[in-house]
Short mmCIF file of C-alpha atoms in Angstrom, two decimals:
data_model
loop_
_atom_site.label_atom_id
_atom_site.label_comp_id
_atom_site.label_asym_id
_atom_site.label_seq_id
_atom_site.Cartn_x
_atom_site.Cartn_y
_atom_site.Cartn_z
CA PRO A 251 113.01 92.52 84.42
CA LEU A 252 111.02 95.68 85.16
CA THR A 253 110.95 96.25 88.93
CA GLY A 254 109.49 99.10 90.96
CA PHE A 255 111.34 100.06 94.11
CA VAL A 256 111.17 102.16 97.25
CA VAL A 257 114.42 103.15 98.97
CA LYS A 258 114.86 104.69 102.40
CA VAL A 259 118.09 106.47 103.31
CA ASP A 260 119.18 108.04 106.59
CA ALA A 261 120.19 111.67 107.13
CA ASN A 262 123.61 110.93 105.63
CA GLY A 263 122.16 109.40 102.46
CA VAL A 264 123.05 105.85 103.49
CA PRO A 265 120.44 103.11 102.89
CA ASP A 266 118.55 102.37 106.13
CA ALA A 267 119.20 98.66 106.77
CA THR A 268 116.15 98.47 109.08
CA PHE A 269 113.82 99.23 106.17
CA GLY A 270 112.70 96.50 103.76
CA THR A 271 115.72 94.46 102.73
CA ASN A 272 118.88 96.48 103.28
CA GLY A 273 116.92 99.70 102.79
CA VAL A 274 115.02 98.63 99.66
CA VAL A 275 111.52 97.31 98.89
CA LEU A 276 111.04 95.75 95.44
CA PHE A 277 107.82 95.20 93.50
CA ALA A 278 107.92 93.15 90.30
CA ASN A 279 106.58 94.38 86.96
CA ALA A 280 105.81 97.89 88.19
CA TYR A 281 106.58 101.58 87.75
CA PHE A 282 106.22 103.98 90.70
CA HIS A 283 105.67 107.71 90.21
CA ALA A 284 104.44 109.26 93.48
CA ILE A 285 104.90 108.74 97.21
CA GLY A 286 103.42 110.07 100.45
CA VAL A 287 103.70 109.37 104.17
CA THR A 288 100.81 109.55 106.65
CA ASP A 289 101.11 111.10 110.10
CA ARG A 290 101.35 107.55 111.51
CA GLY A 291 104.24 106.59 109.26
CA ARG A 292 102.38 104.55 106.65
CA ILE A 293 104.09 104.91 103.27
CA LEU A 294 101.84 105.08 100.22
CA VAL A 295 103.24 104.69 96.70
CA ALA A 296 101.30 105.10 93.43
CA GLY A 297 102.12 103.82 89.96
CA GLU A 298 101.13 100.93 87.75
CA LYS A 299 101.66 97.21 87.45
CA ARG A 300 102.18 95.54 84.08
CA ASP A 301 100.68 92.12 83.38
CA ALA A 302 100.46 90.51 79.93
CA GLY A 303 100.81 93.87 78.20
CA VAL A 304 98.13 95.62 80.27
CA THR A 305 99.00 98.21 82.91
CA THR A 306 96.80 98.71 85.96
CA GLY A 307 96.95 101.65 88.35
CA ILE A 308 98.02 100.55 91.83
CA VAL A 309 98.72 101.97 95.29
CA ILE A 310 100.90 100.03 97.71
CA ALA A 311 101.06 100.63 101.45
CA LEU A 312 104.15 99.93 103.53
CA ASP A 313 104.55 100.17 107.28
CA PRO A 314 107.43 102.25 108.72
CA SER A 315 109.74 99.22 108.57
CA GLY A 316 109.13 98.68 104.85
CA GLN A 317 106.81 95.68 105.15
CA PHE A 318 103.59 95.49 103.14
CA ASP A 319 100.72 96.75 105.33
CA SER A 320 98.26 93.88 105.80
CA SER A 321 95.49 96.31 106.87
CA PHE A 322 95.42 97.81 103.35
CA GLY A 323 93.93 96.35 100.18
CA ALA A 324 91.10 93.94 99.33
CA ALA A 325 93.40 90.94 99.78
CA ALA A 326 94.99 92.36 102.96
CA ASP A 327 98.36 92.35 101.20
CA GLY A 328 99.16 96.06 101.15
CA ILE A 329 98.10 96.47 97.52
CA ALA A 330 95.12 98.39 96.12
CA ALA A 331 94.39 98.30 92.39
CA LEU A 332 91.96 100.04 90.08
CA PRO A 333 89.75 97.41 88.40
CA PRO A 334 91.13 96.46 84.97
CA GLY A 335 88.93 96.85 81.91
CA ALA A 336 87.34 93.82 80.30
CA ASN A 337 89.03 94.41 76.94
CA GLY A 338 92.64 95.09 77.81
CA GLU A 339 92.29 98.79 78.72
CA SER A 340 95.34 100.16 80.53
CA GLY A 341 95.78 102.87 83.12
CA TYR A 342 98.45 104.40 85.29
CA LEU A 343 98.83 106.73 88.29
CA ASN A 344 101.17 109.72 88.38
CA ALA A 345 100.09 111.68 91.46
CA LEU A 346 99.12 111.01 95.07
CA LEU A 347 97.63 112.97 97.97
CA VAL A 348 97.63 111.40 101.44
CA SER A 349 94.19 111.49 103.10
CA ALA A 350 93.54 112.06 106.79
CA ASP A 351 92.23 108.49 107.21
CA GLY A 352 95.47 106.95 105.94
CA GLY A 353 94.21 106.47 102.41
CA ALA A 354 94.99 108.41 99.25
CA ILE A 355 93.56 110.40 96.39
CA VAL A 356 95.40 109.43 93.21
CA GLY A 357 95.45 110.75 89.65
CA GLY A 358 96.68 109.60 86.27
CA ALA A 359 95.15 108.36 83.01
CA TYR A 360 92.93 105.53 81.80
CA GLU A 361 91.93 104.13 78.40
CA SER A 362 88.19 104.75 78.81
CA TYR A 363 87.41 104.14 75.14
CA GLY A 364 89.30 100.90 74.69
CA SER A 365 92.86 99.69 74.39
CA GLY A 366 94.96 102.04 72.28
CA MET A 367 92.09 104.52 71.81
CA GLY A 368 93.49 107.37 73.93
CA THR A 369 93.12 108.21 77.60
CA ASP A 370 90.91 110.25 79.92
CA PHE A 371 91.93 112.02 83.11
CA SER A 372 91.67 109.46 85.91
CA LEU A 373 91.01 110.22 89.57
CA ALA A 374 90.28 107.82 92.44
CA ARG A 375 90.13 107.78 96.21
CA PHE A 376 91.17 104.80 98.34
CA GLY A 377 90.16 104.79 101.99
CA GLY A 378 92.50 103.88 104.83
CA ASP A 379 91.54 100.23 104.28
CA GLY A 380 92.75 100.32 100.67
CA LEU A 381 89.26 99.99 99.19
CA LEU A 382 87.70 102.48 96.80
CA ASP A 383 85.72 105.13 98.70
CA THR A 384 82.29 104.85 97.09
CA THR A 385 81.26 108.27 98.48
CA PHE A 386 83.87 109.90 96.22
CA ALA A 387 83.35 110.54 92.50
CA ASN A 388 80.23 108.36 92.28
CA GLY A 389 81.84 105.04 93.12
CA GLY A 390 85.37 105.94 94.11
CA TRP A 391 86.91 106.23 90.63
CA ARG A 392 86.24 108.81 87.93
CA ASN A 393 87.52 108.98 84.33
CA PHE A 394 86.73 112.14 82.39
CA PRO A 395 87.84 114.13 79.32
CA LEU A 396 88.46 117.83 78.93
CA GLU A 397 84.94 119.18 78.56
CA GLY A 398 84.17 120.58 75.13
CA ASP A 399 87.40 119.34 73.53
CA ALA A 400 87.95 116.24 71.41
CA SER A 401 91.14 115.42 73.28
CA THR A 402 92.60 111.96 72.86
CA GLY A 403 95.42 112.00 75.39
CA ASN A 404 94.41 113.31 78.82
CA SER A 405 96.56 112.74 81.90
CA ILE A 406 96.84 114.10 85.45
CA THR A 407 100.45 114.61 86.53
CA ARG A 408 100.19 116.49 89.87
CA LEU A 409 97.58 117.00 92.60
CA LEU A 410 97.27 119.66 95.32
CA ALA A 411 94.80 119.69 98.20
CA GLU A 412 93.37 123.11 99.06
CA ALA A 413 92.41 124.15 102.60
CA ASP A 414 88.70 124.25 101.67
CA GLY A 415 88.77 120.63 100.50
CA THR A 416 88.92 121.33 96.78
CA ILE A 417 91.56 119.53 94.72
CA MET A 418 93.72 121.20 92.09
CA PHE A 419 95.30 119.18 89.33
CA VAL A 420 97.73 119.91 86.54
CA GLY A 421 98.17 117.68 83.55
CA GLY A 422 98.20 117.51 79.80
CA TYR A 423 95.89 116.88 76.90
CA GLN A 424 96.47 116.30 73.24
CA ASP A 425 94.17 116.73 70.27
CA ALA A 426 94.51 116.70 66.51
CA THR A 427 94.09 120.47 66.15
CA THR A 428 96.36 122.01 68.77
CA GLY A 429 98.74 119.18 69.67
CA SER A 430 100.05 118.88 73.22
CA ASN A 431 98.72 121.33 75.81
CA VAL A 432 98.87 122.03 79.55
CA VAL A 433 95.68 122.00 81.61
CA LEU A 434 94.85 123.15 85.14
CA GLY A 435 91.66 121.93 86.76
CA ARG A 436 89.82 122.18 90.04
CA LEU A 437 87.64 119.49 91.59
CA LEU A 438 85.26 119.60 94.51
CA ALA A 439 85.99 117.54 97.61
CA ASN A 440 83.56 114.88 96.36
CA GLY A 441 85.53 114.46 93.11
CA ASP A 442 83.18 116.40 90.82
CA SER A 443 84.51 119.18 88.59
CA ASP A 444 84.24 122.68 90.08
CA ASP A 445 82.24 124.45 87.37
CA THR A 446 82.98 127.87 88.93
CA PHE A 447 86.63 127.47 87.94
CA GLY A 448 88.23 127.96 84.55
CA ASP A 449 87.06 129.11 81.14
CA ALA A 450 83.36 129.48 80.35
CA THR A 451 83.68 127.01 77.47
CA THR A 452 85.45 124.43 79.67
CA PRO A 453 83.98 124.77 83.17
CA GLY A 454 86.24 123.26 85.79
CA PHE A 455 89.36 123.59 83.61
#
């Protein structure tokens, strides 16, 4: 069955037997795409969990020994998830930035318009406790299209934190006219689009 995993190896490339179980942590029904480590050794991994055909964006937190961090997540189980839609909408996370408080800013895609109806760019911030930071992006989680374009397949693939607090992202979008395209965007520290960046017809992109 589908299983996400995190592996730790030593300097010689040998699995570290002190981490997880013989160097491996497994997570059922999941894909993982991005990883980061805080200055205190917390390991944060972003991806998605599949359940009954619906995928939900998740972030898991492990301590330095590879155990799920009980100080992270609403259920104190080391798992933070983006709320699933009421009608089977799916989402996933491709990119992760570690925050100073031990949390993470994550990016990916979400079916904002309904299951199978295309995806928007998706961006969220989890605090060090694994809960959505409601001061970010008007509630902690933002889904948005490419402004001024009837794109049906938007996705963030990489994130970069700038020294001034702004966030750069690179991703893709797809529409019926031009097919698949690359997009670069810049967001303010609060998660809003930076309208001073990009083309005049697509501010922020």
